[in-house]
């Protein structure tokens, strides 16, 4: 387990270095229905660090990683951090099934028409987009983010720049 974490951490750091400086832009706004039937917007979470997890049911990694993502949320979710899973292109029932099967406690939204694919220029699933409390995108990671250390590195790097 420790070796896996070190490997993930090394990949994260290498990926950040390879990306170089990027122009920080505002996270595109969206409003979708949650699995509970309520409309939720990205702006509902302003003032927090937000990790947007874009996924769909065809993504094997997404399915395999849901228990670890729930564990990550259990460790970090709360006052200053929110994780929002956005199912891209599937019917809302797919998200409802995942919520029940994996006992998900973080918000799950359904992007039935797949509009976030263009808004966030998604090329693969899962894609994780980190949004600062001011609504700016601070990092995008293609692939699973299942370790709280990954999230903490992204947040702490942003805080140290501010």
JSON list of C-alpha atoms in Angstrom, two decimals:
[
{"chain": "A", "resi": 1, "resn": "UNK", "atom": "CA", "xyz": [0.00, 0.00, 0.00]},
{"chain": "A", "resi": 2, "resn": "UNK", "atom": "CA", "xyz": [2.82, 2.39, 0.87]},
{"chain": "A", "resi": 3, "resn": "UNK", "atom": "CA", "xyz": [4.57, 1.64, -2.43]},
{"chain": "A", "resi": 4, "resn": "UNK", "atom": "CA", "xyz": [1.31, 2.28, -4.30]},
{"chain": "A", "resi": 5, "resn": "UNK", "atom": "CA", "xyz": [0.93, 5.66, -2.58]},
{"chain": "A", "resi": 6, "resn": "UNK", "atom": "CA", "xyz": [4.53, 6.60, -3.28]},
{"chain": "A", "resi": 7, "resn": "UNK", "atom": "CA", "xyz": [4.10, 5.62, -6.92]},
{"chain": "A", "resi": 8, "resn": "UNK", "atom": "CA", "xyz": [0.90, 7.68, -7.22]},
{"chain": "A", "resi": 9, "resn": "UNK", "atom": "CA", "xyz": [2.53, 10.64, -5.48]},
{"chain": "A", "resi": 10, "resn": "UNK", "atom": "CA", "xyz": [5.56, 10.43, -7.81]},
{"chain": "A", "resi": 11, "resn": "UNK", "atom": "CA", "xyz": [3.29, 10.32, -10.85]},
{"chain": "A", "resi": 12, "resn": "UNK", "atom": "CA", "xyz": [1.34, 13.30, -9.56]},
{"chain": "A", "resi": 13, "resn": "UNK", "atom": "CA", "xyz": [4.45, 15.40, -9.03]},
{"chain": "A", "resi": 14, "resn": "UNK", "atom": "CA", "xyz": [5.89, 14.38, -12.41]},
{"chain": "A", "resi": 15, "resn": "UNK", "atom": "CA", "xyz": [2.60, 15.21, -14.10]},
{"chain": "A", "resi": 16, "resn": "UNK", "atom": "CA", "xyz": [2.47, 18.61, -12.45]},
{"chain": "A", "resi": 17, "resn": "UNK", "atom": "CA", "xyz": [6.01, 19.40, -13.53]},
{"chain": "A", "resi": 18, "resn": "UNK", "atom": "CA", "xyz": [5.32, 18.27, -17.08]},
{"chain": "A", "resi": 19, "resn": "UNK", "atom": "CA", "xyz": [2.25, 20.46, -17.35]},
{"chain": "A", "resi": 20, "resn": "UNK", "atom": "CA", "xyz": [4.18, 23.65, -16.72]},
{"chain": "A", "resi": 21, "resn": "UNK", "atom": "CA", "xyz": [2.44, 26.89, -15.90]},
{"chain": "A", "resi": 22, "resn": "UNK", "atom": "CA", "xyz": [-1.10, 27.13, -17.21]},
{"chain": "A", "resi": 23, "resn": "UNK", "atom": "CA", "xyz": [-3.36, 30.08, -17.48]},
{"chain": "A", "resi": 24, "resn": "UNK", "atom": "CA", "xyz": [-5.86, 29.83, -14.64]},
{"chain": "A", "resi": 25, "resn": "UNK", "atom": "CA", "xyz": [-9.41, 30.25, -15.81]},
{"chain": "A", "resi": 26, "resn": "UNK", "atom": "CA", "xyz": [-12.82, 30.22, -14.22]},
{"chain": "A", "resi": 27, "resn": "UNK", "atom": "CA", "xyz": [-14.52, 26.85, -13.98]},
{"chain": "A", "resi": 28, "resn": "UNK", "atom": "CA", "xyz": [-17.44, 26.78, -16.44]},
{"chain": "A", "resi": 29, "resn": "UNK", "atom": "CA", "xyz": [-20.77, 27.00, -14.65]},
{"chain": "A", "resi": 30, "resn": "UNK", "atom": "CA", "xyz": [-23.31, 24.19, -14.80]},
{"chain": "A", "resi": 31, "resn": "UNK", "atom": "CA", "xyz": [-26.55, 23.11, -13.18]},
{"chain": "A", "resi": 32, "resn": "UNK", "atom": "CA", "xyz": [-27.74, 19.49, -13.23]},
{"chain": "A", "resi": 33, "resn": "UNK", "atom": "CA", "xyz": [-30.14, 17.30, -11.32]},
{"chain": "A", "resi": 34, "resn": "UNK", "atom": "CA", "xyz": [-28.64, 15.31, -8.48]},
{"chain": "A", "resi": 35, "resn": "UNK", "atom": "CA", "xyz": [-29.47, 11.65, -7.92]},
{"chain": "A", "resi": 36, "resn": "UNK", "atom": "CA", "xyz": [-31.84, 12.94, -5.22]},
{"chain": "A", "resi": 37, "resn": "UNK", "atom": "CA", "xyz": [-33.79, 14.96, -7.81]},
{"chain": "A", "resi": 38, "resn": "UNK", "atom": "CA", "xyz": [-32.58, 18.41, -6.68]},
{"chain": "A", "resi": 39, "resn": "UNK", "atom": "CA", "xyz": [-30.98, 20.92, -9.02]},
{"chain": "A", "resi": 40, "resn": "UNK", "atom": "CA", "xyz": [-27.40, 21.68, -8.03]},
{"chain": "A", "resi": 41, "resn": "UNK", "atom": "CA", "xyz": [-24.92, 24.13, -9.50]},
{"chain": "A", "resi": 42, "resn": "UNK", "atom": "CA", "xyz": [-21.17, 24.40, -9.24]},
{"chain": "A", "resi": 43, "resn": "UNK", "atom": "CA", "xyz": [-21.73, 27.84, -7.70]},
{"chain": "A", "resi": 44, "resn": "UNK", "atom": "CA", "xyz": [-23.52, 26.15, -4.76]},
{"chain": "A", "resi": 45, "resn": "UNK", "atom": "CA", "xyz": [-20.05, 25.11, -3.58]},
{"chain": "A", "resi": 46, "resn": "UNK", "atom": "CA", "xyz": [-18.26, 28.44, -3.98]},
{"chain": "A", "resi": 47, "resn": "UNK", "atom": "CA", "xyz": [-15.93, 29.13, -1.07]},
{"chain": "A", "resi": 48, "resn": "UNK", "atom": "CA", "xyz": [-14.69, 25.53, -0.95]},
{"chain": "A", "resi": 49, "resn": "UNK", "atom": "CA", "xyz": [-12.06, 23.57, -2.77]},
{"chain": "A", "resi": 50, "resn": "UNK", "atom": "CA", "xyz": [-13.98, 21.32, -5.13]},
{"chain": "A", "resi": 51, "resn": "UNK", "atom": "CA", "xyz": [-12.86, 18.21, -6.93]},
{"chain": "A", "resi": 52, "resn": "UNK", "atom": "CA", "xyz": [-15.11, 17.55, -9.91]},
{"chain": "A", "resi": 53, "resn": "UNK", "atom": "CA", "xyz": [-14.99, 13.87, -10.82]},
{"chain": "A", "resi": 54, "resn": "UNK", "atom": "CA", "xyz": [-16.24, 13.42, -14.39]},
{"chain": "A", "resi": 55, "resn": "UNK", "atom": "CA", "xyz": [-17.14, 9.77, -15.03]},
{"chain": "A", "resi": 56, "resn": "UNK", "atom": "CA", "xyz": [-19.52, 7.44, -16.83]},
{"chain": "A", "resi": 57, "resn": "UNK", "atom": "CA", "xyz": [-20.59, 3.83, -16.45]},
{"chain": "A", "resi": 58, "resn": "UNK", "atom": "CA", "xyz": [-18.48, 2.69, -19.43]},
{"chain": "A", "resi": 59, "resn": "UNK", "atom": "CA", "xyz": [-15.33, 3.66, -17.50]},
{"chain": "A", "resi": 60, "resn": "UNK", "atom": "CA", "xyz": [-13.99, 0.52, -15.82]},
{"chain": "A", "resi": 61, "resn": "UNK", "atom": "CA", "xyz": [-11.54, 2.47, -13.67]},
{"chain": "A", "resi": 62, "resn": "UNK", "atom": "CA", "xyz": [-14.37, 4.68, -12.43]},
{"chain": "A", "resi": 63, "resn": "UNK", "atom": "CA", "xyz": [-16.38, 1.66, -11.34]},
{"chain": "A", "resi": 64, "resn": "UNK", "atom": "CA", "xyz": [-13.41, -0.05, -9.70]},
{"chain": "A", "resi": 65, "resn": "UNK", "atom": "CA", "xyz": [-12.36, 3.10, -7.84]},
{"chain": "A", "resi": 66, "resn": "UNK", "atom": "CA", "xyz": [-15.71, 4.21, -6.39]},
{"chain": "A", "resi": 67, "resn": "UNK", "atom": "CA", "xyz": [-15.12, 2.56, -2.96]},
{"chain": "A", "resi": 68, "resn": "UNK", "atom": "CA", "xyz": [-11.74, 4.31, -2.66]},
{"chain": "A", "resi": 69, "resn": "UNK", "atom": "CA", "xyz": [-13.22, 7.61, -3.80]},
{"chain": "A", "resi": 70, "resn": "UNK", "atom": "CA", "xyz": [-15.90, 7.29, -1.12]},
{"chain": "A", "resi": 71, "resn": "UNK", "atom": "CA", "xyz": [-13.15, 6.60, 1.43]},
{"chain": "A", "resi": 72, "resn": "UNK", "atom": "CA", "xyz": [-11.24, 9.69, 0.24]},
{"chain": "A", "resi": 73, "resn": "UNK", "atom": "CA", "xyz": [-14.39, 11.78, 0.66]},
{"chain": "A", "resi": 74, "resn": "UNK", "atom": "CA", "xyz": [-14.91, 10.37, 4.14]},
{"chain": "A", "resi": 75, "resn": "UNK", "atom": "CA", "xyz": [-11.44, 11.62, 5.07]},
{"chain": "A", "resi": 76, "resn": "UNK", "atom": "CA", "xyz": [-11.55, 15.05, 3.41]},
{"chain": "A", "resi": 77, "resn": "UNK", "atom": "CA", "xyz": [-15.18, 16.04, 2.81]},
{"chain": "A", "resi": 78, "resn": "UNK", "atom": "CA", "xyz": [-16.55, 18.80, 4.93]},
{"chain": "A", "resi": 79, "resn": "UNK", "atom": "CA", "xyz": [-16.18, 22.49, 5.59]},
{"chain": "A", "resi": 80, "resn": "UNK", "atom": "CA", "xyz": [-13.40, 23.36, 3.13]},
{"chain": "A", "resi": 81, "resn": "UNK", "atom": "CA", "xyz": [-13.54, 20.52, 0.56]},
{"chain": "A", "resi": 82, "resn": "UNK", "atom": "CA", "xyz": [-16.25, 19.01, -1.60]},
{"chain": "A", "resi": 83, "resn": "UNK", "atom": "CA", "xyz": [-16.17, 16.21, -4.12]},
{"chain": "A", "resi": 84, "resn": "UNK", "atom": "CA", "xyz": [-18.82, 16.24, -6.84]},
{"chain": "A", "resi": 85, "resn": "UNK", "atom": "CA", "xyz": [-19.24, 13.28, -9.18]},
{"chain": "A", "resi": 86, "resn": "UNK", "atom": "CA", "xyz": [-20.68, 14.29, -12.56]},
{"chain": "A", "resi": 87, "resn": "UNK", "atom": "CA", "xyz": [-21.90, 11.38, -14.64]},
{"chain": "A", "resi": 88, "resn": "UNK", "atom": "CA", "xyz": [-21.42, 12.39, -18.27]},
{"chain": "A", "resi": 89, "resn": "UNK", "atom": "CA", "xyz": [-23.90, 11.07, -20.83]},
{"chain": "A", "resi": 90, "resn": "UNK", "atom": "CA", "xyz": [-25.67, 8.32, -18.85]},
{"chain": "A", "resi": 91, "resn": "UNK", "atom": "CA", "xyz": [-29.21, 8.30, -17.56]},
{"chain": "A", "resi": 92, "resn": "UNK", "atom": "CA", "xyz": [-29.59, 9.44, -13.95]},
{"chain": "A", "resi": 93, "resn": "UNK", "atom": "CA", "xyz": [-30.43, 5.85, -12.97]},
{"chain": "A", "resi": 94, "resn": "UNK", "atom": "CA", "xyz": [-26.78, 4.90, -13.53]},
{"chain": "A", "resi": 95, "resn": "UNK", "atom": "CA", "xyz": [-25.72, 7.37, -10.85]},
{"chain": "A", "resi": 96, "resn": "UNK", "atom": "CA", "xyz": [-28.53, 6.28, -8.55]},
{"chain": "A", "resi": 97, "resn": "UNK", "atom": "CA", "xyz": [-27.36, 2.67, -8.87]},
{"chain": "A", "resi": 98, "resn": "UNK", "atom": "CA", "xyz": [-23.77, 3.65, -8.02]},
{"chain": "A", "resi": 99, "resn": "UNK", "atom": "CA", "xyz": [-24.91, 5.75, -5.06]},
{"chain": "A", "resi": 100, "resn": "UNK", "atom": "CA", "xyz": [-26.78, 2.78, -3.62]},
{"chain": "A", "resi": 101, "resn": "UNK", "atom": "CA", "xyz": [-24.19, 0.10, -4.48]},
{"chain": "A", "resi": 102, "resn": "UNK", "atom": "CA", "xyz": [-21.20, 2.02, -3.10]},
{"chain": "A", "resi": 103, "resn": "UNK", "atom": "CA", "xyz": [-23.05, 3.92, -0.33]},
{"chain": "A", "resi": 104, "resn": "UNK", "atom": "CA", "xyz": [-21.88, 7.22, -1.80]},
{"chain": "A", "resi": 105, "resn": "UNK", "atom": "CA", "xyz": [-22.27, 10.27, 0.44]},
{"chain": "A", "resi": 106, "resn": "UNK", "atom": "CA", "xyz": [-20.83, 12.93, -1.88]},
{"chain": "A", "resi": 107, "resn": "UNK", "atom": "CA", "xyz": [-23.03, 14.83, -4.37]},
{"chain": "A", "resi": 108, "resn": "UNK", "atom": "CA", "xyz": [-23.68, 12.97, -7.61]},
{"chain": "A", "resi": 109, "resn": "UNK", "atom": "CA", "xyz": [-25.04, 14.89, -10.59]},
{"chain": "A", "resi": 110, "resn": "UNK", "atom": "CA", "xyz": [-26.21, 13.75, -14.00]},
{"chain": "A", "resi": 111, "resn": "UNK", "atom": "CA", "xyz": [-25.04, 15.49, -17.17]},
{"chain": "A", "resi": 112, "resn": "UNK", "atom": "CA", "xyz": [-27.47, 13.63, -19.43]},
{"chain": "A", "resi": 113, "resn": "UNK", "atom": "CA", "xyz": [-26.53, 15.49, -22.63]},
{"chain": "A", "resi": 114, "resn": "UNK", "atom": "CA", "xyz": [-22.77, 15.44, -22.02]},
{"chain": "A", "resi": 115, "resn": "UNK", "atom": "CA", "xyz": [-22.39, 19.22, -22.14]},
{"chain": "A", "resi": 116, "resn": "UNK", "atom": "CA", "xyz": [-19.45, 19.15, -19.70]},
{"chain": "A", "resi": 117, "resn": "UNK", "atom": "CA", "xyz": [-17.39, 17.24, -22.27]},
{"chain": "A", "resi": 118, "resn": "UNK", "atom": "CA", "xyz": [-17.10, 20.46, -24.28]},
{"chain": "A", "resi": 119, "resn": "UNK", "atom": "CA", "xyz": [-17.19, 22.87, -21.33]},
{"chain": "A", "resi": 120, "resn": "UNK", "atom": "CA", "xyz": [-14.28, 21.14, -19.60]},
{"chain": "A", "resi": 121, "resn": "UNK", "atom": "CA", "xyz": [-12.62, 19.72, -22.73]},
{"chain": "A", "resi": 122, "resn": "UNK", "atom": "CA", "xyz": [-12.81, 16.17, -21.39]},
{"chain": "A", "resi": 123, "resn": "UNK", "atom": "CA", "xyz": [-10.83, 13.62, -23.35]},
{"chain": "A", "resi": 124, "resn": "UNK", "atom": "CA", "xyz": [-11.07, 10.56, -21.08]},
{"chain": "A", "resi": 125, "resn": "UNK", "atom": "CA", "xyz": [-12.80, 9.24, -17.98]},
{"chain": "A", "resi": 126, "resn": "UNK", "atom": "CA", "xyz": [-12.22, 9.68, -15.18]},
{"chain": "A", "resi": 127, "resn": "UNK", "atom": "CA", "xyz": [-11.10, 13.30, -15.33]},
{"chain": "A", "resi": 128, "resn": "UNK", "atom": "CA", "xyz": [-10.73, 15.25, -12.10]},
{"chain": "A", "resi": 129, "resn": "UNK", "atom": "CA", "xyz": [-10.88, 19.03, -12.15]},
{"chain": "A", "resi": 130, "resn": "UNK", "atom": "CA", "xyz": [-9.85, 20.91, -9.03]},
{"chain": "A", "resi": 131, "resn": "UNK", "atom": "CA", "xyz": [-11.57, 24.25, -8.45]},
{"chain": "A", "resi": 132, "resn": "UNK", "atom": "CA", "xyz": [-10.36, 26.82, -5.91]},
{"chain": "A", "resi": 133, "resn": "UNK", "atom": "CA", "xyz": [-12.76, 28.59, -3.53]},
{"chain": "A", "resi": 134, "resn": "UNK", "atom": "CA", "xyz": [-12.80, 31.59, -5.90]},
{"chain": "A", "resi": 135, "resn": "UNK", "atom": "CA", "xyz": [-14.09, 29.42, -8.77]},
{"chain": "A", "resi": 136, "resn": "UNK", "atom": "CA", "xyz": [-10.83, 29.16, -10.73]},
{"chain": "A", "resi": 137, "resn": "UNK", "atom": "CA", "xyz": [-9.54, 25.85, -12.09]},
{"chain": "A", "resi": 138, "resn": "UNK", "atom": "CA", "xyz": [-6.25, 25.06, -10.40]},
{"chain": "A", "resi": 139, "resn": "UNK", "atom": "CA", "xyz": [-5.49, 21.57, -11.73]},
{"chain": "A", "resi": 140, "resn": "UNK", "atom": "CA", "xyz": [-6.85, 18.88, -14.04]},
{"chain": "A", "resi": 141, "resn": "UNK", "atom": "CA", "xyz": [-5.84, 15.26, -13.59]},
{"chain": "A", "resi": 142, "resn": "UNK", "atom": "CA", "xyz": [-6.84, 12.66, -16.15]},
{"chain": "A", "resi": 143, "resn": "UNK", "atom": "CA", "xyz": [-7.08, 9.29, -14.47]},
{"chain": "A", "resi": 144, "resn": "UNK", "atom": "CA", "xyz": [-8.09, 8.18, -11.00]},
{"chain": "A", "resi": 145, "resn": "UNK", "atom": "CA", "xyz": [-7.57, 10.34, -7.93]},
{"chain": "A", "resi": 146, "resn": "UNK", "atom": "CA", "xyz": [-8.08, 7.93, -5.05]},
{"chain": "A", "resi": 147, "resn": "UNK", "atom": "CA", "xyz": [-5.56, 9.01, -2.47]},
{"chain": "A", "resi": 148, "resn": "UNK", "atom": "CA", "xyz": [-6.09, 11.87, -0.03]},
{"chain": "A", "resi": 149, "resn": "UNK", "atom": "CA", "xyz": [-2.40, 12.83, -0.40]},
{"chain": "A", "resi": 150, "resn": "UNK", "atom": "CA", "xyz": [-3.00, 13.65, -4.07]},
{"chain": "A", "resi": 151, "resn": "UNK", "atom": "CA", "xyz": [-5.82, 16.01, -3.13]},
{"chain": "A", "resi": 152, "resn": "UNK", "atom": "CA", "xyz": [-3.85, 17.58, -0.30]},
{"chain": "A", "resi": 153, "resn": "UNK", "atom": "CA", "xyz": [-0.85, 18.24, -2.58]},
{"chain": "A", "resi": 154, "resn": "UNK", "atom": "CA", "xyz": [-3.04, 20.08, -5.11]},
{"chain": "A", "resi": 155, "resn": "UNK", "atom": "CA", "xyz": [-4.77, 22.16, -2.43]},
{"chain": "A", "resi": 156, "resn": "UNK", "atom": "CA", "xyz": [-1.57, 22.95, -0.51]},
{"chain": "A", "resi": 157, "resn": "UNK", "atom": "CA", "xyz": [0.27, 23.98, -3.66]},
{"chain": "A", "resi": 158, "resn": "UNK", "atom": "CA", "xyz": [-2.55, 26.39, -4.47]},
{"chain": "A", "resi": 159, "resn": "UNK", "atom": "CA", "xyz": [-2.61, 27.78, -0.94]},
{"chain": "A", "resi": 160, "resn": "UNK", "atom": "CA", "xyz": [1.15, 28.32, -0.97]},
{"chain": "A", "resi": 161, "resn": "UNK", "atom": "CA", "xyz": [0.90, 30.35, -4.20]},
{"chain": "A", "resi": 162, "resn": "UNK", "atom": "CA", "xyz": [-1.83, 32.56, -2.80]}
]
